[in-house]
């Protein structure tokens, strides 16, 4: 790190950047995208070189953890070039972790390359182990392809964590099956409460809001849960299952306020910086990036944006409608 570190107005150091590298995806998960999505014209996207410049600026300013997401990051053409270019920051020690969140569909192709680039852990999103349900929730996805991808990732030496969106009436009955499957394969598991983003109320609804408090209660009927203190720099809280030793995480943006420890910001594939997942305020970093070949204009814009990072978000399901709802989709901001 060479520049003055980024600290927000509430004294939180910004050390974690999530970068969406594309808004496109080979799946159409019902809680994330409409079936007929209109994607951004290619020229709107940051090029791979611009993504490198952007991430490198953040790393100079104190970002130690980079999570690549999307859309589906592994469908972006040439994305391995970008991963390979980030390896230099791991080698220099400035970057502690380079990781990604993926739907797993392309892992069989890319697992070895990811390891070679320095990726050690990945998150794979998977909501069900049932072929038919998987096809229903992802609309375009096929389960065997993802399971092959997970196999390839583990074989390549990647540590895999499974992220499962909790959907009442959809995967409620798979709670134990998913947990056991992850334990057998030595994978940690994190449940995510569905967030009021995108089109949740439409005809494609496959499930409803399933509170993780309820989910946790059901898990406790079969396992001994021990609360763990550690955090991974993310909003998840973890328990250890006494019987298997496996860790299970809960991301509860709606029922638990994790904002006080928020160390993260999100960059979209068009170069907008969202200082908070639950707020609309964002800063355009593409214009300052393109304004000059030197990075000082960009660094000033990043500092000005961080100075606007809000204290927290306003999601709230306890009222009639999903208050604090933001209209953009997760695939835009990057989950
Ligand atoms: N395509 C990749 C994947 O699915 O892992 C990365 C992007 S995806 C937007 C990141 C995460 O956001 C996934 O785990 C997905 O399940 C989650 N997600 C998408 N829409 C969501 C919503 N409305 N509520 C909660 N999680 C959501
Ligand atoms: Fe694609 Fe991930 Fe969104 Fe599913 S959750 S549609 S895999 S971006």
XYZ file of N, CA and C in Angstrom, residues 19 44 50 61 89 106 114 149 189 265 271 329:
36
model
N -16.107 -6.813 -6.605
C -16.139 -6.256 -7.957
C -17.003 -7.120 -8.851
N -20.276 -0.064 -22.284
C -20.501 0.484 -20.945
C -19.589 -0.161 -19.904
N -9.091 -1.727 -17.536
C -9.652 -0.730 -16.603
C -9.983 -1.359 -15.256
N -4.740 1.730 -1.795
C -5.378 2.515 -0.740
C -5.843 1.627 0.418
N -0.396 -8.625 -7.055
C -0.699 -7.986 -5.768
C -0.664 -8.998 -4.628
N -18.946 -22.905 -14.717
C -17.729 -22.902 -15.551
C -16.505 -23.406 -14.785
N -7.626 -20.821 -11.882
C -7.874 -19.985 -10.703
C -6.823 -20.265 -9.634
N -18.447 -29.058 -11.622
C -17.607 -27.891 -11.353
C -17.069 -27.913 -9.933
N -20.850 -24.132 4.816
C -22.154 -23.822 4.232
C -22.659 -22.524 4.845
N -16.955 -2.177 0.173
C -17.673 -1.404 -0.830
C -17.775 -2.271 -2.085
N -18.346 0.537 -13.359
C -17.483 1.456 -12.622
C -18.205 2.352 -11.633
N -30.939 -4.959 -9.324
C -30.785 -6.385 -9.075
C -29.407 -6.675 -8.509
